[in-house]
Short mmCIF file of C-alpha atoms and ligand atoms in Angstrom, two decimals:
data_model
loop_
_atom_site.label_atom_id
_atom_site.label_comp_id
_atom_site.label_asym_id
_atom_site.label_seq_id
_atom_site.Cartn_x
_atom_site.Cartn_y
_atom_site.Cartn_z
CA UNK A 1 104.13 82.28 88.12
CA UNK A 2 105.26 81.15 84.64
CA UNK A 3 101.66 81.12 83.54
CA UNK A 4 101.36 84.78 84.38
CA UNK A 5 104.26 85.78 82.21
CA UNK A 6 102.59 84.83 78.94
CA UNK A 7 102.85 87.24 76.06
CA UNK A 8 99.16 88.07 75.85
CA UNK A 9 98.60 91.77 76.56
CA UNK A 10 96.24 92.63 79.36
CA UNK A 11 95.01 95.90 80.82
CA UNK A 12 95.03 97.18 84.38
CA UNK A 13 92.96 100.04 85.73
CA UNK A 14 94.13 101.42 89.09
CA UNK A 15 91.96 103.88 90.98
CA UNK A 16 93.86 105.74 93.67
CA UNK A 17 92.16 107.31 96.67
CA UNK A 18 93.74 109.43 99.40
CA UNK A 19 97.22 110.78 99.95
CA UNK A 20 100.55 111.06 98.11
CA UNK A 21 101.68 107.88 99.84
CA UNK A 22 98.93 106.00 98.01
CA UNK A 23 99.82 107.67 94.73
CA UNK A 24 103.35 106.43 95.10
CA UNK A 25 102.11 102.96 96.12
CA UNK A 26 100.02 102.87 92.93
CA UNK A 27 103.20 103.47 90.91
CA UNK A 28 104.76 100.50 92.65
CA UNK A 29 101.67 98.36 91.97
CA UNK A 30 101.77 99.33 88.31
CA UNK A 31 105.49 98.55 88.12
CA UNK A 32 104.85 95.03 89.44
CA UNK A 33 101.92 94.45 87.10
CA UNK A 34 103.85 95.63 84.07
CA UNK A 35 106.27 92.80 84.70
CA UNK A 36 103.25 90.49 84.42
CA UNK A 37 102.45 92.02 81.01
CA UNK A 38 99.66 94.35 82.13
CA UNK A 39 99.36 97.73 80.44
CA UNK A 40 97.74 100.70 82.18
CA UNK A 41 94.37 101.93 80.94
CA UNK A 42 92.16 104.84 82.04
CA UNK A 43 89.00 102.94 81.14
CA UNK A 44 87.72 100.34 83.63
CA UNK A 45 85.60 98.79 80.85
CA UNK A 46 88.73 97.91 78.91
CA UNK A 47 90.51 96.45 81.93
CA UNK A 48 91.25 92.80 82.70
CA UNK A 49 92.09 93.76 86.26
CA UNK A 50 90.87 96.64 88.43
CA UNK A 51 92.64 97.65 91.61
CA UNK A 52 91.27 100.11 94.13
CA UNK A 53 94.08 101.61 96.19
CA UNK A 54 92.13 102.84 99.17
CA UNK A 55 92.12 105.39 102.00
CA UNK A 56 90.44 105.12 105.40
CA UNK A 57 91.55 108.34 107.07
CA UNK A 58 87.92 109.45 107.46
CA UNK A 59 84.68 107.53 107.24
CA UNK A 60 83.72 109.40 104.04
CA UNK A 61 86.88 108.16 102.31
CA UNK A 62 86.08 104.61 103.39
CA UNK A 63 82.49 104.83 102.13
CA UNK A 64 83.77 105.83 98.68
CA UNK A 65 85.40 102.43 98.40
CA UNK A 66 82.14 100.61 99.01
CA UNK A 67 80.46 102.70 96.30
CA UNK A 68 83.30 101.93 93.91
CA UNK A 69 83.02 98.21 94.73
CA UNK A 70 79.28 98.41 94.02
CA UNK A 71 79.98 99.81 90.53
CA UNK A 72 82.53 97.07 89.90
CA UNK A 73 79.97 94.40 90.78
CA UNK A 74 77.93 95.49 87.77
CA UNK A 75 81.00 95.50 85.55
CA UNK A 76 81.86 91.97 86.61
CA UNK A 77 78.46 90.68 85.55
CA UNK A 78 79.44 91.72 81.99
CA UNK A 79 83.07 90.65 82.35
CA UNK A 80 83.13 87.53 84.58
CA UNK A 81 86.91 87.09 84.11
CA UNK A 82 87.65 90.55 85.48
CA UNK A 83 90.01 90.34 88.47
CA UNK A 84 89.20 92.85 91.21
CA UNK A 85 91.66 93.75 93.95
CA UNK A 86 91.54 96.14 96.89
CA UNK A 87 94.77 97.46 98.42
CA UNK A 88 95.74 100.30 100.75
CA UNK A 89 94.35 101.36 104.11
CA UNK A 90 90.79 99.98 103.87
CA UNK A 91 92.24 96.63 102.77
CA UNK A 92 94.59 96.66 105.77
CA UNK A 93 91.80 97.62 108.14
CA UNK A 94 89.12 95.22 106.92
CA UNK A 95 91.11 92.26 105.52
CA UNK A 96 89.01 89.09 105.06
CA UNK A 97 85.86 91.01 106.01
CA UNK A 98 86.01 92.73 102.64
CA UNK A 99 85.95 89.37 100.83
CA UNK A 100 82.83 88.42 102.78
CA UNK A 101 81.18 91.76 102.15
CA UNK A 102 81.92 91.76 98.38
CA UNK A 103 81.69 88.28 96.83
CA UNK A 104 82.84 89.68 93.47
CA UNK A 105 86.15 90.79 95.02
CA UNK A 106 89.14 88.48 94.33
CA UNK A 107 92.12 89.97 96.15
CA UNK A 108 92.67 92.02 99.30
CA UNK A 109 96.23 93.13 99.96
CA UNK A 110 97.44 95.24 102.88
CA UNK A 111 99.80 98.21 102.92
CA UNK A 112 102.90 96.02 103.41
CA UNK A 113 101.88 93.36 100.87
CA UNK A 114 102.18 95.03 97.48
CA UNK A 115 105.09 92.75 96.52
CA UNK A 116 102.87 89.70 97.07
CA UNK A 117 100.50 90.71 94.28
CA UNK A 118 101.94 88.25 91.69
CA UNK A 119 101.24 85.31 94.06
CA UNK A 120 97.74 86.54 94.88
CA UNK A 121 96.93 87.00 91.17
CA UNK A 122 98.29 83.60 90.32
CA UNK A 123 96.04 82.02 92.98
CA UNK A 124 93.01 83.60 91.33
CA UNK A 125 94.09 82.51 87.85
CA UNK A 126 95.18 78.98 88.65
CA UNK A 127 92.80 77.95 91.40
CA UNK A 128 90.04 80.55 91.24
CA UNK A 129 90.87 81.12 94.88
CA UNK A 130 90.15 84.48 96.50
CA UNK A 131 92.51 85.66 99.22
CA UNK A 132 93.33 88.41 101.69
CA UNK A 133 96.89 89.14 102.82
CA UNK A 134 97.37 91.88 105.43
CA UNK A 135 100.49 90.84 107.35
CA UNK A 136 102.73 93.65 108.54
CA UNK A 137 106.39 93.10 107.78
CA UNK A 138 109.33 94.41 109.78
CA UNK A 139 111.38 95.43 106.74
CA UNK A 140 110.70 97.51 103.66
CA UNK A 141 110.40 95.29 100.60
CA UNK A 142 112.79 97.33 98.47
CA UNK A 143 112.10 95.32 95.30
CA UNK A 144 108.65 96.90 95.06
CA UNK A 145 110.29 100.31 94.54
CA UNK A 146 111.98 99.13 91.37
CA UNK A 147 109.24 100.46 89.07
CA UNK A 148 111.58 103.19 87.86
CA UNK A 149 113.79 100.49 86.31
CA UNK A 150 110.97 99.66 83.89
CA UNK A 151 112.13 100.03 80.28
CA UNK A 152 109.16 102.22 79.40
CA UNK A 153 109.12 104.28 82.59
CA UNK A 154 110.65 107.31 80.86
CA UNK A 155 108.37 106.84 77.82
CA UNK A 156 105.31 107.22 80.01
CA UNK A 157 106.68 110.43 81.39
CA UNK A 158 106.04 112.62 78.36
CA UNK A 159 103.74 114.81 80.47
CA UNK A 160 105.29 113.95 83.81
CA UNK A 161 107.54 116.50 85.31
CA UNK A 162 107.41 115.49 88.95
CA UNK A 163 107.45 112.31 91.00
CA UNK A 164 106.99 111.19 94.58
CA UNK A 165 109.67 109.20 96.33
CA UNK A 166 108.72 107.34 99.51
CA UNK A 167 111.37 107.80 102.20
CA UNK A 168 109.60 106.26 105.18
CA UNK A 169 106.30 104.67 106.04
CA UNK A 170 104.10 104.15 109.06
CA UNK A 171 103.82 106.30 112.15
CA UNK A 172 104.59 105.90 115.86
CA UNK A 173 102.84 109.04 117.04
CA UNK A 174 99.38 107.65 117.72
CA UNK A 175 97.55 110.99 117.60
CA UNK A 176 94.30 110.11 119.32
CA UNK A 177 92.10 110.65 116.22
CA UNK A 178 94.31 108.96 113.63
CA UNK A 179 94.04 105.53 112.06
CA UNK A 180 97.39 105.69 110.24
CA UNK A 181 99.49 103.83 112.86
CA UNK A 182 96.95 100.97 112.72
CA UNK A 183 96.79 100.67 108.95
CA UNK A 184 100.34 101.62 107.97
CA UNK A 185 102.18 100.08 110.92
CA UNK A 186 105.23 101.30 112.82
CA UNK A 187 107.60 103.89 111.42
CA UNK A 188 110.19 102.40 109.07
CA UNK A 189 112.64 104.24 106.85
CA UNK A 190 114.15 103.19 103.54
CA UNK A 191 117.93 103.14 103.32
CA UNK A 192 119.30 106.50 102.19
CA UNK A 193 121.35 104.79 99.43
CA UNK A 194 118.22 103.18 97.97
CA UNK A 195 116.40 106.52 98.02
CA UNK A 196 119.27 108.34 96.36
CA UNK A 197 119.54 105.67 93.66
CA UNK A 198 115.82 106.01 92.95
CA UNK A 199 116.20 109.79 92.68
CA UNK A 200 119.04 109.32 90.18
CA UNK A 201 116.91 106.96 88.06
CA UNK A 202 114.07 109.48 88.07
CA UNK A 203 116.46 112.26 87.05
CA UNK A 204 117.74 110.09 84.17
CA UNK A 205 114.10 109.52 83.11
CA UNK A 206 113.62 113.29 82.84
CA UNK A 207 111.88 114.08 86.12
CA UNK A 208 112.51 117.66 87.27
CA UNK A 209 110.80 117.81 90.65
CA UNK A 210 110.94 115.29 93.47
CA UNK A 211 108.66 115.24 96.52
CA UNK A 212 109.96 113.07 99.34
CA UNK A 213 106.96 111.50 101.05
CA UNK A 214 106.31 109.83 104.38
CA UNK A 215 103.75 110.12 107.18
CA UNK A 216 106.27 111.86 109.37
CA UNK A 217 109.36 112.69 107.31
CA UNK A 218 111.11 114.53 110.12
CA UNK A 219 111.78 111.31 111.98
CA UNK A 220 113.35 109.75 108.87
CA UNK A 221 116.18 107.36 109.73
CA UNK A 222 115.86 107.75 113.52
CA UNK A 223 115.36 104.06 114.21
CA UNK A 224 117.67 102.83 111.51
CA UNK A 225 120.46 105.19 112.59
CA UNK A 226 120.77 106.31 109.00
CA UNK A 227 121.46 109.94 108.06
CA UNK A 228 118.99 112.58 109.34
CA UNK A 229 116.17 113.93 107.20
CA UNK A 230 118.00 117.24 106.72
CA UNK A 231 121.08 115.31 105.53
CA UNK A 232 118.95 113.24 103.19
CA UNK A 233 117.41 116.39 101.71
CA UNK A 234 120.86 117.87 101.26
CA UNK A 235 121.99 114.74 99.39
CA UNK A 236 118.89 114.76 97.14
CA UNK A 237 119.62 118.40 96.32
CA UNK A 238 122.94 117.22 94.82
CA UNK A 239 121.21 115.04 92.19
CA UNK A 240 121.98 116.34 88.69
CA UNK A 241 118.91 117.06 86.58
CA UNK A 242 116.52 117.48 89.50
CA UNK A 243 115.61 121.15 89.74
CA UNK A 244 113.18 121.25 92.62
CA UNK A 245 112.71 119.28 95.82
CA UNK A 246 109.75 119.25 98.19
CA UNK A 247 108.78 117.04 101.12
CA UNK A 248 105.60 116.06 102.90
CA UNK A 249 104.44 115.64 105.72
CA UNK A 250 106.26 117.35 108.58
CA UNK A 251 105.26 117.00 112.20
CA UNK A 252 105.57 120.33 114.06
CA UNK A 253 107.05 118.65 117.15
CA UNK A 254 109.88 117.08 115.14
CA UNK A 255 110.79 119.97 112.86
CA UNK A 256 114.44 120.58 113.61
CA UNK A 257 116.61 123.71 113.48
CA UNK A 258 118.84 122.21 110.78
CA UNK A 259 115.79 121.63 108.58
CA UNK A 260 114.74 125.27 109.00
CA UNK A 261 118.26 126.40 108.12
CA UNK A 262 118.32 124.18 105.03
CA UNK A 263 115.78 126.37 103.24
CA UNK A 264 118.40 129.12 103.24
CA UNK A 265 121.24 126.88 102.09
CA UNK A 266 119.79 124.75 99.33
CA UNK A 267 118.58 126.60 96.26
CA UNK A 268 116.69 123.58 94.90
CA UNK A 269 114.68 123.14 98.07
CA UNK A 270 111.30 124.77 97.44
CA UNK A 271 110.26 127.54 99.83
CA UNK A 272 107.19 125.64 100.93
CA UNK A 273 106.17 123.64 103.96
CA UNK A 274 103.00 121.77 104.89
CA UNK A 275 102.85 121.91 108.68
CA UNK A 276 99.64 120.39 110.05
CA UNK A 277 98.51 122.15 113.23
CA UNK A 278 95.11 120.37 113.64
CA UNK A 279 93.79 122.83 116.26
CA UNK A 280 94.58 126.23 117.75
CA UNK A 281 93.50 125.21 121.27
CA UNK A 282 96.01 123.79 123.76
CA UNK A 283 93.26 121.77 125.46
CA UNK A 284 92.38 120.07 122.18
CA UNK A 285 96.01 119.62 121.11
CA UNK A 286 96.62 117.81 124.38
CA UNK A 287 93.61 115.54 123.92
CA UNK A 288 94.79 114.90 120.36
CA UNK A 289 98.22 113.80 121.79
CA UNK A 290 100.01 116.08 119.36
CA UNK A 291 103.04 116.70 121.55
CA UNK A 292 103.27 120.49 121.05
CA UNK A 293 101.43 123.57 122.24
CA UNK A 294 99.92 126.37 120.21
CA UNK A 295 102.85 128.55 121.35
CA UNK A 296 105.49 125.98 120.23
CA UNK A 297 103.83 125.82 116.84
CA UNK A 298 103.54 129.58 116.38
CA UNK A 299 107.20 129.94 117.42
CA UNK A 300 108.32 127.56 114.65
CA UNK A 301 106.21 129.27 111.99
CA UNK A 302 107.49 132.71 112.99
CA UNK A 303 111.02 131.45 112.82
CA UNK A 304 110.42 130.15 109.29
CA UNK A 305 108.72 133.38 108.25
CA UNK A 306 111.40 135.56 109.82
CA UNK A 307 114.16 133.79 107.88
CA UNK A 308 112.12 133.32 104.71
CA UNK A 309 109.31 135.87 104.36
CA UNK A 310 108.43 134.36 100.96
CA UNK A 311 107.86 130.81 102.28
CA UNK A 312 104.52 129.17 101.43
CA UNK A 313 102.85 127.55 104.45
CA UNK A 314 99.79 125.29 104.43
CA UNK A 315 98.22 123.25 107.20
CA UNK A 316 95.61 120.63 108.13
CA UNK A 317 92.83 121.38 110.61
CA UNK A 318 90.24 119.17 112.24
CA UNK A 319 87.04 120.80 113.53
CA UNK A 320 84.59 119.21 115.94
CA UNK A 321 87.13 117.02 117.74
CA UNK A 322 85.47 115.50 120.86
CA UNK A 323 85.07 118.14 123.57
CA UNK A 324 85.83 121.09 121.25
CA UNK A 325 84.01 124.08 122.74
CA UNK A 326 83.08 127.24 120.87
CA UNK A 327 86.01 128.95 122.56
CA UNK A 328 88.43 126.16 121.43
CA UNK A 329 87.12 126.62 117.92
CA UNK A 330 87.61 130.40 118.12
CA UNK A 331 91.22 129.78 119.07
CA UNK A 332 91.63 127.82 115.84
CA UNK A 333 89.97 130.66 113.90
CA UNK A 334 92.28 133.13 115.55
CA UNK A 335 95.31 130.97 114.73
CA UNK A 336 94.57 130.75 111.00
CA UNK A 337 94.21 134.52 110.90
CA UNK A 338 97.50 135.02 112.68
CA UNK A 339 99.38 132.46 110.58
CA UNK A 340 97.97 133.75 107.27
CA UNK A 341 98.27 130.33 105.69
CA UNK A 342 98.38 130.14 101.91
CA UNK A 343 95.86 127.35 102.16
CA UNK A 344 94.39 124.95 104.68
CA UNK A 345 93.03 121.43 104.33
CA UNK A 346 90.18 121.25 106.79
CA UNK A 347 88.07 118.32 107.91
CA UNK A 348 85.22 117.44 110.22
CA UNK A 349 86.42 115.06 112.91
CA UNK A 350 85.50 111.49 111.95
CA UNK A 351 85.69 108.72 114.60
CA UNK A 352 87.94 105.91 113.36
CA UNK A 353 88.08 102.29 114.51
CA UNK A 354 90.64 101.47 117.23
CA UNK A 355 91.59 105.11 117.87
CA UNK A 356 91.45 106.58 121.37
CA UNK A 357 89.30 109.58 120.49
CA UNK A 358 86.56 107.40 119.00
CA UNK A 359 85.81 106.27 122.56
CA UNK A 360 85.73 109.80 124.04
CA UNK A 361 82.32 110.49 125.54
CA UNK A 362 81.99 114.13 124.45
CA UNK A 363 81.52 113.69 120.71
CA UNK A 364 80.31 116.80 118.86
CA UNK A 365 77.03 116.94 116.94
CA UNK A 366 77.34 116.69 113.16
CA UNK A 367 75.55 119.98 112.62
CA UNK A 368 78.02 121.89 114.80
CA UNK A 369 80.94 120.28 112.95
CA UNK A 370 79.41 121.38 109.65
CA UNK A 371 78.84 124.94 110.83
CA UNK A 372 82.38 125.25 112.17
CA UNK A 373 83.87 123.83 108.98
CA UNK A 374 81.91 126.28 106.81
CA UNK A 375 83.00 129.29 108.90
CA UNK A 376 86.63 128.14 108.92
CA UNK A 377 86.71 127.57 105.18
CA UNK A 378 85.06 130.90 104.39
CA UNK A 379 87.58 132.77 106.53
CA UNK A 380 90.46 130.92 104.89
CA UNK A 381 89.12 131.78 101.42
CA UNK A 382 89.54 135.47 102.32
CA UNK A 383 93.04 134.89 103.70
CA UNK A 384 94.10 132.96 100.58
CA UNK A 385 92.64 135.68 98.37
CA UNK A 386 94.52 138.37 100.30
CA UNK A 387 97.76 136.40 99.98
CA UNK A 388 97.16 135.93 96.27
CA UNK A 389 96.48 139.65 95.84
CA UNK A 390 99.99 140.36 97.13
CA UNK A 391 101.31 138.45 94.11
CA UNK A 392 99.66 140.71 91.49
CA UNK A 393 102.23 142.28 89.16
CA UNK A 394 105.10 140.24 90.55
CA UNK A 395 107.39 138.15 88.38
CA UNK A 396 107.98 134.65 89.69
CA UNK A 397 109.62 131.48 88.43
CA UNK A 398 107.27 128.58 87.80
CA UNK A 399 108.04 125.00 86.87
CA UNK A 400 105.62 124.10 84.07
CA UNK A 401 103.96 120.81 85.07
CA UNK A 402 101.31 120.14 82.45
CA UNK A 403 98.16 121.38 80.79
CA UNK A 404 95.93 123.54 82.90
CA UNK A 405 92.85 121.80 84.33
CA UNK A 406 90.54 124.23 82.56
CA UNK A 407 91.77 123.09 79.14
CA UNK A 408 92.52 119.45 79.90
CA UNK A 409 90.66 117.36 77.36
CA UNK A 410 89.76 120.45 75.30
CA UNK A 411 89.88 119.56 71.66
CA UNK A 412 91.26 122.84 70.40
CA UNK A 413 94.97 122.37 70.85
CA UNK A 414 95.89 125.69 69.29
CA UNK A 415 95.47 127.68 72.49
CA UNK A 416 97.48 125.78 75.00
CA UNK A 417 96.86 126.60 78.64
CA UNK A 418 99.67 125.34 80.80
CA UNK A 419 99.93 125.17 84.55
CA UNK A 420 102.94 125.40 86.76
CA UNK A 421 103.81 126.05 90.35
CA UNK A 422 105.88 128.66 92.11
CA UNK A 423 108.51 127.46 94.52
CA UNK A 424 106.05 128.36 97.32
CA UNK A 425 103.54 126.00 95.69
CA UNK A 426 101.04 128.45 94.22
CA UNK A 427 99.43 127.28 91.00
CA UNK A 428 99.85 129.62 88.02
CA UNK A 429 98.11 129.18 84.64
CA UNK A 430 99.80 130.54 81.53
CA UNK A 431 99.43 130.29 77.74
CA UNK A 432 102.27 128.56 75.96
CA UNK A 433 103.39 125.62 73.85
CA UNK A 434 104.21 122.14 75.10
CA UNK A 435 107.89 122.90 74.64
CA UNK A 436 107.72 124.65 78.00
CA UNK A 437 106.76 121.46 79.84
CA UNK A 438 109.37 120.67 82.46
CA UNK A 439 110.99 124.09 82.13
CA UNK A 440 111.32 126.75 84.79
CA UNK A 441 110.07 130.02 83.29
CA UNK A 442 109.62 133.53 84.67
CA UNK A 443 106.01 134.78 84.54
CA UNK A 444 104.30 137.97 85.59
CA UNK A 445 101.10 137.51 87.63
CA UNK A 446 98.29 139.33 85.83
CA UNK A 447 95.09 138.01 87.41
CA UNK A 448 94.15 136.15 90.55
CA UNK A 449 91.36 133.93 91.83
CA UNK A 450 90.87 132.05 95.11
CA UNK A 451 92.43 128.85 93.76
CA UNK A 452 94.96 129.97 91.23
CA UNK A 453 96.87 132.76 89.61
CA UNK A 454 97.04 133.65 85.94
CA UNK A 455 100.26 134.93 84.46
CA UNK A 456 102.09 135.69 81.25
CA UNK A 457 105.57 134.60 80.41
CA UNK A 458 108.14 137.36 80.41
CA UNK A 459 110.96 137.16 77.90
CA UNK A 460 113.98 137.59 80.03
CA UNK A 461 114.70 137.17 83.66
CA UNK A 462 115.90 140.77 84.03
CA UNK A 463 112.27 141.80 83.73
CA UNK A 464 111.78 140.25 87.10
CA UNK A 465 110.98 143.20 89.29
CA UNK A 466 109.90 141.63 92.51
CA UNK A 467 111.08 138.19 93.33
CA UNK A 468 108.50 136.50 95.47
CA UNK A 469 109.32 132.83 95.36
N1 5AD B 1 88.97 112.85 111.31
C1 5AD B 1 89.17 113.95 110.56
N2 5AD B 1 90.33 114.28 109.99
C2 5AD B 1 91.36 113.45 110.20
N3 5AD B 1 92.65 113.50 109.78
C3 5AD B 1 93.29 112.42 110.25
N4 5AD B 1 92.45 111.64 110.96
C4 5AD B 1 91.25 112.27 110.95
C5 5AD B 1 89.99 111.98 111.53
N5 5AD B 1 89.81 110.89 112.26
C6 5AD B 1 93.19 114.62 109.00
C7 5AD B 1 94.32 115.33 109.76
C8 5AD B 1 95.52 114.87 108.99
C9 5AD B 1 94.98 114.73 107.59
C10 5AD B 1 95.79 113.91 106.67
O1 5AD B 1 93.73 114.13 107.79
O2 5AD B 1 94.14 116.71 109.64
O3 5AD B 1 96.60 115.78 109.06
FE1 SF4 B 2 98.33 110.28 112.08
FE2 SF4 B 2 99.49 111.77 113.97
FE3 SF4 B 2 100.92 109.92 112.65
FE4 SF4 B 2 100.12 112.14 111.36
S1 SF4 B 2 101.54 112.05 113.11
S2 SF4 B 2 100.01 110.03 110.60
S3 SF4 B 2 98.14 112.54 112.30
S4 SF4 B 2 99.21 109.52 114.02
#
């Protein structure tokens, strides 16, 4: 260990695949490596260590990792001392097999083993020994969340306005298509005090928006007999300096009345919810083991919309689940039209190792999955566009998050395109100086497209004619 703490500066390149959980895990990985004197770099060529933080939710995501490993093999021929590590869900799923498949790979660490990275690195450095560690633990290794204590954490935040905070990990639901319970383990929640302390540190570092993340946030604290998720949200809303709070992901079966009521009570809680439905057909929902019916789901969404007509709602949908008939699919189509989602994240069903549905006999042909996905996405584009059209001319508050994607990397800094988000999570691009970063500003929506809105800042809040979000 001593050997690793030498003063020589080294660079780490972390490539993150997949969900917000992985993004937050990458922060923790970086925090640990900083203590070993590694500095982050965006250029793999400059790096002394490369870590792939991986996702295996669908086969396509998994295949991306093998392509990335192939590219790293070439890099290692030029840089033989480069240390290569693979973490996250593919690491958990494949373990030692990955070491056999990729002889240039040094370290494989599972989803519960981030805190063991210093030992694994030291084994490579001292003994040139390659290893895989994928043990599940039955407690959350709180020390790996200490990255926000880093001296330079705030310094690196110049363009960072928002942060994720993990509240729980793993899942006990075992939806029949999903690999998460196998690669992330059983549900486990962090202590509410630890979470609240982390939120305070982030607020002190200048963060304005917090997203609480977990596979199934609604069952936060159930096993640990800690406070409920609604109570946790309420406590986070009390944190000085934090202006906006979001959470992801909710399970429709566990979304409680007190959570629905909270949107009305807590001003900082964004009027936005991601509520994955997966399918509009009761037959398919049952085979997916989702634990709710189409009617239960619609009831919850209507309740939310009745109380908060301005709430932004998005969902996840899987098409081509085993046994999905044309009429099941039409029920999903009909559902997205009725729900008028702001956006959907839609996927072709992908059989995953160990899951129940992978063994179902009535798998759907790839071509049908593709056709259904294309129709679904085209219909949703129209719905999103119609929703966006309703925003034209309205004045809404946005939290300015950074430079707009269209001008990122542009070399003319005189015209600064910024992007921000409404409370209901719609992206708005505006012109303005960097001084607006991290500020909530009122803007009037002037133009719309399928993916974003364009607005101009209005001088005073009285100009706000129609408050949408
Ligand atoms: N095939 C396709 N999509 C999947 N998802 C999860 N597992 C699979 C799978 N095997 C989708 C679900 C989930 C989102 C994160 O990924 O829609 O909500
Ligand atoms: Fe996967 Fe279902 Fe758990 Fe979500 S609730 S992570 S879809 S098993």
